CSV table of C-alpha atoms and ligand atoms in Angstrom, one decimal:
chain,number,residue,atom,x,y,z
Q,552,MET,CA,227.6,258.9,69.7
Q,553,LYS,CA,228.6,259.6,73.3
Q,554,ILE,CA,226.7,262.1,75.5
Q,555,LEU,CA,227.0,263.4,79.0
Q,556,VAL,CA,223.7,263.4,81.0
Q,557,THR,CA,223.7,265.2,84.3
Q,558,GLY,CA,221.1,264.4,87.0
Q,559,GLY,CA,220.4,261.1,85.4
Q,560,ALA,CA,219.5,259.5,88.7
Q,561,GLY,CA,216.7,262.0,89.3
Q,562,PHE,CA,213.1,261.9,88.0
Q,563,ILE,CA,213.3,263.4,84.5
Q,564,GLY,CA,217.0,262.4,84.0
Q,565,SER,CA,216.5,258.7,84.8
Q,566,ASN,CA,213.5,258.5,82.5
Q,567,PHE,CA,215.7,260.2,79.8
Q,568,VAL,CA,218.5,257.7,80.3
Q,569,LEU,CA,216.2,254.7,80.3
Q,570,ASN,CA,214.3,255.8,77.2
Q,571,THR,CA,217.5,256.8,75.4
Q,572,ARG,CA,219.1,253.4,76.0
Q,573,ALA,CA,215.9,251.7,74.9
Q,574,LYS,CA,215.4,253.7,71.7
Q,575,ARG,CA,218.8,254.8,70.6
Q,576,PRO,CA,221.1,251.8,70.9
Q,577,ASP,CA,224.0,253.7,69.3
Q,578,VAL,CA,224.1,256.3,72.1
Q,579,THR,CA,226.6,255.8,75.0
Q,580,ILE,CA,225.7,257.7,78.1
Q,581,VAL,CA,228.0,259.0,80.8
Q,582,ASN,CA,225.6,259.8,83.6
Q,583,VAL,CA,226.9,262.2,86.2
Q,584,ASP,CA,224.8,262.6,89.4
Q,585,LEU,CA,225.7,263.8,92.9
Q,586,LEU,CA,223.0,261.6,94.4
Q,587,THR,CA,221.5,264.2,96.6
Q,588,TYR,CA,218.4,263.2,98.4
Q,589,ALA,CA,216.6,263.3,95.0
Q,590,GLY,CA,219.0,261.0,93.2
Q,591,ASN,CA,218.1,257.3,93.3
Q,592,LEU,CA,220.1,254.7,91.4
Q,593,GLU,CA,217.2,252.2,91.9
Q,594,ASN,CA,215.5,254.1,89.0
Q,595,LEU,CA,218.2,252.7,86.7
Q,596,LYS,CA,218.0,249.0,87.8
Q,597,ALA,CA,216.7,248.1,84.4
Q,598,ILE,CA,220.0,249.0,82.7
Q,599,GLU,CA,222.3,247.5,85.4
Q,600,GLY,CA,225.4,246.0,83.7
Q,601,ASP,CA,224.7,247.9,80.4
Q,602,ASP,CA,228.1,248.7,79.0
Q,603,LYS,CA,226.8,251.8,77.2
Q,604,HIS,CA,225.8,253.4,80.5
Q,605,LEU,CA,228.5,254.6,82.8
Q,606,PHE,CA,227.5,256.1,86.1
Q,607,VAL,CA,229.8,258.7,87.8
Q,608,ARG,CA,229.0,260.2,91.1
Q,609,ALA,CA,230.2,263.8,91.0
Q,610,ASP,CA,229.0,267.3,91.7
Q,611,VAL,CA,228.5,269.4,88.5
Q,612,SER,CA,229.7,272.5,90.3
Q,613,ASP,CA,233.0,270.8,91.2
Q,614,ARG,CA,235.3,272.0,88.4
Q,615,GLU,CA,238.0,269.6,89.1
Q,616,ALA,CA,235.8,266.5,89.2
Q,617,MET,CA,233.9,267.5,86.1
Q,618,GLY,CA,237.2,268.4,84.3
Q,619,ALA,CA,238.3,264.8,84.8
Q,620,VAL,CA,235.0,263.5,83.3
Q,621,PHE,CA,235.4,265.8,80.2
Q,622,ALA,CA,239.1,264.8,79.9
Q,623,ALA,CA,238.2,261.1,80.0
Q,624,HIS,CA,235.5,261.2,77.3
Q,625,GLU,CA,234.8,263.0,74.1
Q,626,PHE,CA,231.2,264.1,74.2
Q,627,ASP,CA,229.1,264.8,71.2
Q,628,GLY,CA,226.5,266.4,73.4
Q,629,VAL,CA,225.8,267.5,77.0
Q,630,PHE,CA,222.3,267.3,78.4
Q,631,HIS,CA,222.1,269.3,81.6
Q,632,PHE,CA,219.3,268.1,83.8
Q,633,ALA,CA,220.9,268.1,87.3
Q,634,ALA,CA,219.5,270.7,89.6
Q,635,GLU,CA,217.9,271.3,93.0
Q,636,SER,CA,214.3,271.2,91.8
Q,637,HIS,CA,211.8,271.7,94.7
Q,638,VAL,CA,210.3,275.1,95.3
Q,639,ASP,CA,209.5,274.5,98.9
Q,640,ARG,CA,213.0,273.5,99.7
Q,641,SER,CA,214.3,276.6,98.0
Q,642,ILE,CA,212.2,278.7,100.4
Q,643,LEU,CA,213.8,277.0,103.4
Q,644,ASP,CA,217.4,277.3,102.1
Q,645,ALA,CA,218.3,278.8,98.7
Q,646,THR,CA,222.1,278.2,99.0
Q,647,PRO,CA,222.2,274.7,97.4
Q,648,PHE,CA,220.1,276.1,94.5
Q,649,VAL,CA,222.7,278.8,93.8
Q,650,GLN,CA,225.6,276.3,94.1
Q,651,ASN,CA,224.1,273.5,92.1
Q,652,ASN,CA,221.9,275.3,89.6
Q,653,VAL,CA,223.9,278.5,88.9
Q,654,LEU,CA,227.5,277.5,89.5
Q,655,GLY,CA,226.9,274.0,88.1
Q,656,THR,CA,225.7,275.4,84.8
Q,657,GLN,CA,228.7,277.7,84.4
Q,658,VAL,CA,231.1,274.9,85.1
Q,659,LEU,CA,229.4,272.7,82.4
Q,660,LEU,CA,229.3,275.6,79.9
Q,661,ASP,CA,233.0,276.3,80.5
Q,662,LEU,CA,234.1,272.7,80.1
Q,663,SER,CA,231.8,272.1,77.1
Q,664,ARG,CA,233.5,275.0,75.4
Q,665,GLU,CA,237.0,274.0,76.4
Q,666,HIS,CA,236.5,270.5,75.1
Q,667,ASN,CA,234.6,271.5,71.9
Q,668,VAL,CA,231.5,269.6,72.7
Q,669,GLY,CA,229.2,269.4,69.7
Q,670,ARG,CA,226.1,270.8,71.4
Q,671,TYR,CA,225.0,271.8,74.9
Q,672,LEU,CA,221.3,271.5,76.0
Q,673,GLN,CA,220.1,273.3,79.1
Q,674,VAL,CA,216.9,271.9,80.7
Q,675,SER,CA,215.0,274.8,82.0
Q,676,THR,CA,211.5,275.5,83.3
Q,677,ASP,CA,208.4,277.7,82.7
Q,678,GLU,CA,208.9,278.9,86.3
Q,679,VAL,CA,211.5,281.4,85.1
Q,680,TYR,CA,208.7,283.5,83.5
Q,681,GLY,CA,207.0,284.0,86.9
Q,682,THR,CA,203.2,283.9,87.1
Q,683,LEU,CA,200.2,284.5,84.9
Q,684,GLY,CA,196.8,286.0,85.6
Q,685,ALA,CA,193.6,284.3,84.4
Q,686,GLU,CA,194.4,284.9,80.7
Q,687,GLY,CA,197.4,284.5,78.4
Q,688,LEU,CA,200.2,282.0,77.9
Q,689,PHE,CA,204.0,282.2,78.4
Q,690,THR,CA,205.8,282.5,75.1
Q,691,GLU,CA,209.6,282.4,74.5
Q,692,ASP,CA,209.5,286.2,74.4
Q,693,THR,CA,207.8,286.6,77.8
Q,694,PRO,CA,210.2,288.5,80.1
Q,695,ILE,CA,212.1,286.4,82.7
Q,696,ALA,CA,210.5,287.3,86.1
Q,697,PRO,CA,211.1,284.4,88.6
Q,698,ASN,CA,209.3,284.5,92.0
Q,699,SER,CA,210.8,281.6,94.0
Q,700,PRO,CA,214.5,281.1,94.8
Q,701,TYR,CA,214.3,277.9,92.8
Q,702,ALA,CA,213.0,279.8,89.7
Q,703,ALA,CA,215.5,282.6,90.3
Q,704,SER,CA,218.4,280.1,90.3
Q,705,LYS,CA,217.1,278.5,87.0
Q,706,ALA,CA,216.6,281.9,85.5
Q,707,ALA,CA,220.2,282.8,86.4
Q,708,ALA,CA,221.4,279.6,84.8
Q,709,ASP,CA,219.4,280.4,81.6
Q,710,LEU,CA,221.0,283.8,81.4
Q,711,LEU,CA,224.5,282.3,81.7
Q,712,VAL,CA,223.6,280.0,78.8
Q,713,ARG,CA,222.4,283.0,76.8
Q,714,ALA,CA,225.7,284.8,77.6
Q,715,ALA,CA,227.8,281.9,76.5
Q,716,VAL,CA,226.0,281.8,73.2
Q,717,ASN,CA,226.3,285.5,72.6
Q,718,THR,CA,229.8,286.0,74.0
Q,719,HIS,CA,231.5,282.8,73.0
Q,720,GLY,CA,229.4,281.7,70.1
Q,721,MET,CA,228.6,278.5,72.0
Q,722,ASN,CA,226.4,275.9,70.3
Q,723,ALA,CA,223.8,275.8,73.1
Q,724,VAL,CA,220.1,275.4,73.1
Q,725,MET,CA,217.5,275.5,75.8
Q,726,THR,CA,214.1,273.9,76.6
Q,727,ARG,CA,211.7,275.5,79.1
Q,728,CYS,CA,209.1,272.9,80.1
Q,729,SER,CA,206.0,273.0,82.3
Q,730,ASN,CA,205.3,270.6,85.3
Q,731,ASN,CA,206.2,267.0,84.6
Q,732,TYR,CA,204.6,263.9,86.1
Q,733,GLY,CA,205.3,260.2,85.6
Q,734,PRO,CA,207.3,257.2,87.0
Q,735,PHE,CA,210.1,257.8,89.5
Q,736,GLN,CA,209.1,261.3,90.6
Q,737,PHE,CA,210.2,262.0,94.1
Q,738,PRO,CA,207.2,261.9,96.4
Q,739,GLU,CA,207.6,265.5,97.6
Q,740,LYS,CA,206.1,266.9,94.4
Q,741,LEU,CA,202.3,267.3,94.1
Q,742,ILE,CA,201.2,264.3,92.0
Q,743,PRO,CA,203.4,261.5,93.6
Q,744,LEU,CA,202.9,262.9,97.1
Q,745,MET,CA,199.1,262.9,96.7
Q,746,ILE,CA,199.1,259.4,95.3
Q,747,ALA,CA,201.3,258.0,98.0
Q,748,ASN,CA,199.4,259.7,100.8
Q,749,ALA,CA,196.1,258.6,99.4
Q,750,LEU,CA,197.3,255.0,99.2
Q,751,GLU,CA,198.4,255.2,102.8
Q,752,GLY,CA,195.2,256.8,103.9
Q,753,LYS,CA,197.1,260.0,105.1
Q,754,PRO,CA,195.9,263.6,104.7
Q,755,LEU,CA,196.5,265.3,101.3
Q,756,PRO,CA,198.0,268.8,102.0
Q,757,VAL,CA,196.5,271.3,99.5
Q,758,TYR,CA,198.1,274.7,99.7
Q,759,GLY,CA,195.8,277.7,100.1
Q,760,ASP,CA,192.6,277.4,98.1
Q,761,GLY,CA,194.0,274.8,95.7
Q,762,GLN,CA,193.0,276.9,92.7
Q,763,GLN,CA,196.5,277.4,91.5
Q,764,ILE,CA,197.0,276.2,87.9
Q,765,ARG,CA,199.8,274.2,86.4
Q,766,ASP,CA,200.2,272.9,82.8
Q,767,TRP,CA,201.0,269.2,83.2
Q,768,ILE,CA,203.1,267.2,80.8
Q,769,HIS,CA,204.1,263.5,80.9
Q,770,VAL,CA,207.8,263.1,81.4
Q,771,ASP,CA,208.2,261.0,78.2
Q,772,ASP,CA,206.7,263.7,76.1
Q,773,HIS,CA,209.1,266.2,77.7
Q,774,ASN,CA,212.1,263.9,77.1
Q,775,GLU,CA,211.1,263.2,73.5
Q,776,ALA,CA,211.1,267.0,72.9
Q,777,VAL,CA,214.5,267.3,74.5
Q,778,TRP,CA,215.9,265.0,71.8
Q,779,VAL,CA,214.1,266.8,69.1
Q,780,VAL,CA,215.5,270.2,70.2
Q,781,PHE,CA,218.9,268.7,70.6
Q,782,GLU,CA,218.9,267.3,67.1
Q,783,GLN,CA,217.0,270.0,65.2
Q,784,ALA,CA,217.1,273.4,66.9
Q,785,GLU,CA,219.4,276.2,65.7
Q,786,ALA,CA,222.2,277.3,68.0
Q,787,GLY,CA,221.0,279.7,70.6
Q,788,ALA,CA,217.4,278.7,70.2
Q,789,VAL,CA,215.0,278.5,73.2
Q,790,TYR,CA,211.8,276.3,73.1
Q,791,ASN,CA,208.8,276.3,75.4
Q,792,LEU,CA,207.4,272.9,76.0
Q,793,GLY,CA,204.0,272.2,77.6
Q,794,GLY,CA,201.3,269.6,77.9
Q,795,ASN,CA,198.3,271.7,76.8
Q,796,ALA,CA,196.8,270.5,80.1
Q,797,GLU,CA,196.1,273.4,82.5
Q,798,ARG,CA,194.5,272.0,85.6
Q,799,ALA,CA,193.8,273.5,89.1
Q,800,ASN,CA,195.6,271.7,91.8
Q,801,LEU,CA,192.4,270.8,93.6
Q,802,ASP,CA,191.0,269.1,90.5
Q,803,VAL,CA,194.2,267.1,90.1
Q,804,VAL,CA,193.9,266.0,93.8
Q,805,LYS,CA,190.2,265.1,93.5
Q,806,ARG,CA,190.9,263.1,90.3
Q,807,ILE,CA,193.6,261.1,92.1
Q,808,LEU,CA,191.3,260.4,95.0
Q,809,SER,CA,188.5,259.3,92.7
Q,810,GLU,CA,190.7,257.0,90.6
Q,811,LEU,CA,192.0,255.4,93.8
Q,812,GLY,CA,188.4,255.0,95.2
Q,813,LYS,CA,189.3,257.2,98.2
Q,814,GLY,CA,187.0,259.9,99.7
Q,815,GLU,CA,187.6,263.7,99.6
Q,816,GLU,CA,187.7,263.8,103.4
Q,817,LEU,CA,191.4,263.1,103.0
Q,818,ILE,CA,191.9,266.6,101.6
Q,819,ASN,CA,193.6,268.9,104.1
Q,820,TYR,CA,193.8,272.6,103.3
Q,821,VAL,CA,197.1,274.0,104.7
Q,822,GLU,CA,198.7,277.4,104.8
Q,823,ASP,CA,199.7,278.6,101.3
Q,824,ARG,CA,203.3,278.6,100.0
Q,825,PRO,CA,204.8,282.1,100.3
Q,826,GLY,CA,205.1,283.8,96.9
Q,827,HIS,CA,203.0,281.0,95.4
Q,828,ASP,CA,202.7,281.4,91.6
Q,829,ARG,CA,199.0,281.4,90.7
Q,830,ARG,CA,199.1,280.1,87.1
Q,831,TYR,CA,201.5,278.6,84.6
Q,832,ALA,CA,200.5,277.9,81.0
Q,833,MET,CA,202.8,277.4,78.0
Q,834,ASP,CA,202.5,278.4,74.4
Q,835,ALA,CA,204.6,275.6,72.8
Q,836,SER,CA,203.5,276.5,69.3
Q,837,ARG,CA,207.1,277.4,68.2
Q,838,ALA,CA,208.2,273.9,68.9
Q,839,LEU,CA,205.4,272.6,66.7
Q,840,ALA,CA,206.0,275.1,63.9
Q,841,ASP,CA,209.8,274.7,63.8
Q,842,LEU,CA,210.4,271.2,64.9
Q,843,GLY,CA,207.0,269.4,64.5
Q,844,TRP,CA,206.9,268.5,68.2
Q,845,SER,CA,203.7,268.4,70.3
Q,846,PRO,CA,202.9,266.3,73.3
Q,847,ARG,CA,201.3,262.9,72.5
Q,848,ARG,CA,199.6,261.9,75.8
Q,849,THR,CA,196.5,263.5,77.3
Q,850,PHE,CA,196.7,264.4,80.9
Q,851,GLU,CA,193.9,262.0,81.8
Q,852,GLU,CA,195.6,259.0,80.1
Q,853,GLY,CA,199.0,259.9,81.5
Q,854,LEU,CA,197.7,260.4,85.0
Q,855,SER,CA,195.9,257.1,85.1
Q,856,GLU,CA,199.0,255.3,83.8
Q,857,THR,CA,201.1,257.1,86.4
Q,858,ILE,CA,198.7,256.2,89.2
Q,859,ARG,CA,198.9,252.5,88.2
Q,860,TRP,CA,202.7,252.8,88.2
Q,861,TYR,CA,202.7,254.0,91.8
Q,862,ILE,CA,200.3,251.3,92.8
Q,863,GLU,CA,202.4,248.6,91.2
Q,864,GLN,CA,205.8,250.1,92.3
Q,865,ARG,CA,204.8,250.7,95.9
Q,866,ASP,CA,208.1,249.2,97.1
Q,867,TRP,CA,209.9,252.0,95.1
Q,868,TRP,CA,208.3,254.9,96.9
Q,869,GLU,CA,208.1,253.2,100.3
Q,870,ARG,CA,211.9,252.7,100.1
Q,871,VAL,CA,212.2,256.4,99.1
Q,872,ARG,CA,210.1,257.5,102.0
Q,873,SER,CA,211.9,255.3,104.5
Q,874,GLY,CA,215.3,256.3,103.2
Q,875,ALA,CA,216.2,252.7,102.3
Q,876,TYR,CA,217.0,253.7,98.7
Q,877,ARG,CA,220.1,255.3,99.9
Q,878,ASP,CA,221.7,252.0,100.9
Q,879,TYR,CA,221.4,250.7,97.3
Q,880,TYR,CA,224.1,252.9,96.0
Q,881,GLU,CA,226.7,251.4,98.4
Q,882,ALA,CA,225.5,247.9,97.9
Q,883,GLN,CA,225.4,248.1,94.1
Q,884,TYR,CA,228.1,250.5,93.1
Q,885,GLY,CA,230.4,250.6,96.2
Q,886,SER,CA,233.8,250.5,94.4
Q,887,ARG,CA,232.8,250.2,90.7
Q,888,LEU,CA,232.4,253.8,89.7
Q,889,GLY,CA,234.0,255.1,86.6
Q,890,VAL,CA,235.2,258.5,85.4
X,1301,NAD,P1,215.0,265.8,90.6
X,1301,NAD,O1,215.2,266.7,91.8
X,1301,NAD,O2,214.1,264.7,90.6
X,1301,NAD,O3,216.5,265.3,90.1
X,1301,NAD,C1,217.6,266.1,90.1
X,1301,NAD,C2,218.8,265.2,90.0
X,1301,NAD,O4,220.0,266.1,90.0
X,1301,NAD,C3,219.0,264.3,91.2
X,1301,NAD,O5,219.3,263.0,90.8
X,1301,NAD,C4,220.2,264.9,92.0
X,1301,NAD,O6,221.0,264.0,92.7
X,1301,NAD,C5,221.0,265.6,90.8
X,1301,NAD,N1,221.8,266.7,91.3
X,1301,NAD,C6,221.4,267.8,92.0
X,1301,NAD,N2,222.5,268.6,92.2
X,1301,NAD,C7,223.5,268.0,91.6
X,1301,NAD,C8,224.9,268.4,91.4
X,1301,NAD,N3,225.4,269.5,91.9
X,1301,NAD,N4,225.7,267.6,90.7
X,1301,NAD,C9,225.2,266.5,90.1
X,1301,NAD,N5,223.9,266.1,90.3
X,1301,NAD,C10,223.1,266.9,91.0
X,1301,NAD,O7,214.6,266.9,89.4
X,1301,NAD,P2,213.8,266.7,88.1
X,1301,NAD,O8,212.3,267.0,88.4
X,1301,NAD,O9,214.2,265.4,87.5
X,1301,NAD,O10,214.3,267.9,87.2
X,1301,NAD,C11,215.4,267.7,86.3
X,1301,NAD,C12,215.6,269.0,85.6
X,1301,NAD,O11,214.4,269.4,84.9
X,1301,NAD,C13,215.9,270.2,86.5
X,1301,NAD,O12,216.9,271.0,85.8
X,1301,NAD,C14,214.6,271.0,86.6
X,1301,NAD,O13,214.8,272.3,86.9
X,1301,NAD,C15,214.0,270.7,85.2
X,1301,NAD,N6,212.6,270.8,85.1
X,1301,NAD,C16,211.8,270.1,86.0
X,1301,NAD,C17,210.4,270.1,85.9
X,1301,NAD,C18,209.5,269.2,86.7
X,1301,NAD,O14,208.3,269.4,86.7
X,1301,NAD,N7,210.1,268.3,87.5
X,1301,NAD,C19,209.8,270.9,84.9
X,1301,NAD,C20,210.6,271.7,84.0
X,1301,NAD,C21,212.0,271.6,84.2
X,1302,TYD,P1,205.1,271.1,92.9
X,1302,TYD,O1,204.9,269.7,92.6
X,1302,TYD,O2,205.9,271.4,94.2
X,1302,TYD,O3,205.7,271.9,91.6
X,1302,TYD,P2,205.9,273.5,91.4
X,1302,TYD,O4,205.8,274.2,92.6
X,1302,TYD,O5,207.3,273.5,90.8
X,1302,TYD,O6,204.8,273.8,90.4
X,1302,TYD,O7,203.7,271.8,93.2
X,1302,TYD,C1,202.7,271.8,92.1
X,1302,TYD,C2,201.5,272.7,92.7
X,1302,TYD,O8,200.9,272.0,93.8
X,1302,TYD,C3,201.9,274.0,93.2
X,1302,TYD,O9,200.9,275.0,92.9
X,1302,TYD,C4,202.0,273.8,94.7
X,1302,TYD,C5,201.0,272.7,95.0
X,1302,TYD,N1,201.2,271.8,96.1
X,1302,TYD,C6,200.2,271.6,97.1
X,1302,TYD,O10,199.1,272.2,97.1
X,1302,TYD,N2,200.5,270.7,98.1
X,1302,TYD,C7,201.7,270.1,98.2
X,1302,TYD,O11,201.9,269.3,99.2
X,1302,TYD,C8,202.7,270.3,97.2
X,1302,TYD,C9,204.0,269.6,97.2
X,1302,TYD,C10,202.4,271.1,96.1
């Protein structure tokens, strides 16, 4: 079986590529990533030289470049992870979000259809549903109501997938997952940022009152669900995925400090994010009922394991923070890129 994975040098995508190569030896992966600031080939060091993993540096919104990739390979499936993914960056400049997330999705849908790809899977997010009050959960029937430019670009992409299913009869499925954490997460997101700052004795910036709630899921649980949905879901299906782990940001930050033996004086309350969604929480019962999937790790286990990873892999995030990770691409891959 041969699959296209986009964004496979980013956080979730690189974990997906590594786990898939480890657990599914029959699956060949063509990994297309533009290597934006968030793409890091050092994440894939463990599979260097693996002849069932081919890396291609390309922009998913570049129809010509992607056309060449689809022409060179016959894909049984497309897993579309690539995206601009950080809400705060989308507030500063939404344009790359429209280009990469919206146009990129349409290009992949068009090419998947032209080349009769067996199945297309869109990796989406709970953020398309907007925000919750103190009660209730997002279901797959909750109306789409994004609040940040990032969420709006993901919602637009979701609607293009829906349109491709209804108009062209495409065999596409979609996952909407809650906040992920785990190894290789770029240290601009809450959990790795707080761990790295605490380890360096730097202030931990908490937005507003820190009482915003996210539903945390370990990246491996998310990626296992992605395979389950790809293999079992009916065409056109959408599945919510969540960790059953609603936590207030401040509680997450305090737990990280306590596990690292650091004091709460490092907490620094800063101005809130504009349009900040107050609460996300997923009802993932459809995935359990239809597909038998539920997350396996508790948040507390997963967070401790992740904190240990960031302690042990200090070199990884120090190279990300210094920018040194960007040199690795040239040194390792320079002229050996495939299509
Ligand atoms: P990330 O920012 O860590 O990685 C994104 C990857 O996509 C990077 O390697 C980047 O180089 C690549 N990329 C960006 N634009 C590209 C383009 N035009 N062409 C090719 N590659 C491009 O993001 P992530 O956290 O790993 O998220 C992956 C996917 O999962 C995204 O679609 C995101 O919306 C979704 N998602 C993320 C979370 C989360 O908590 N991180 C939760 C739910 C869904
Ligand atoms: P983030 O990791 O950016 O994910 P998202 O905004 O997609 O949920 O942020 C998670 C939560 O943590 C969100 O409520 C914003 C908050 N946050 C902070 O309080 N301080 C920070 O420095 C960051 C990056 C996030």
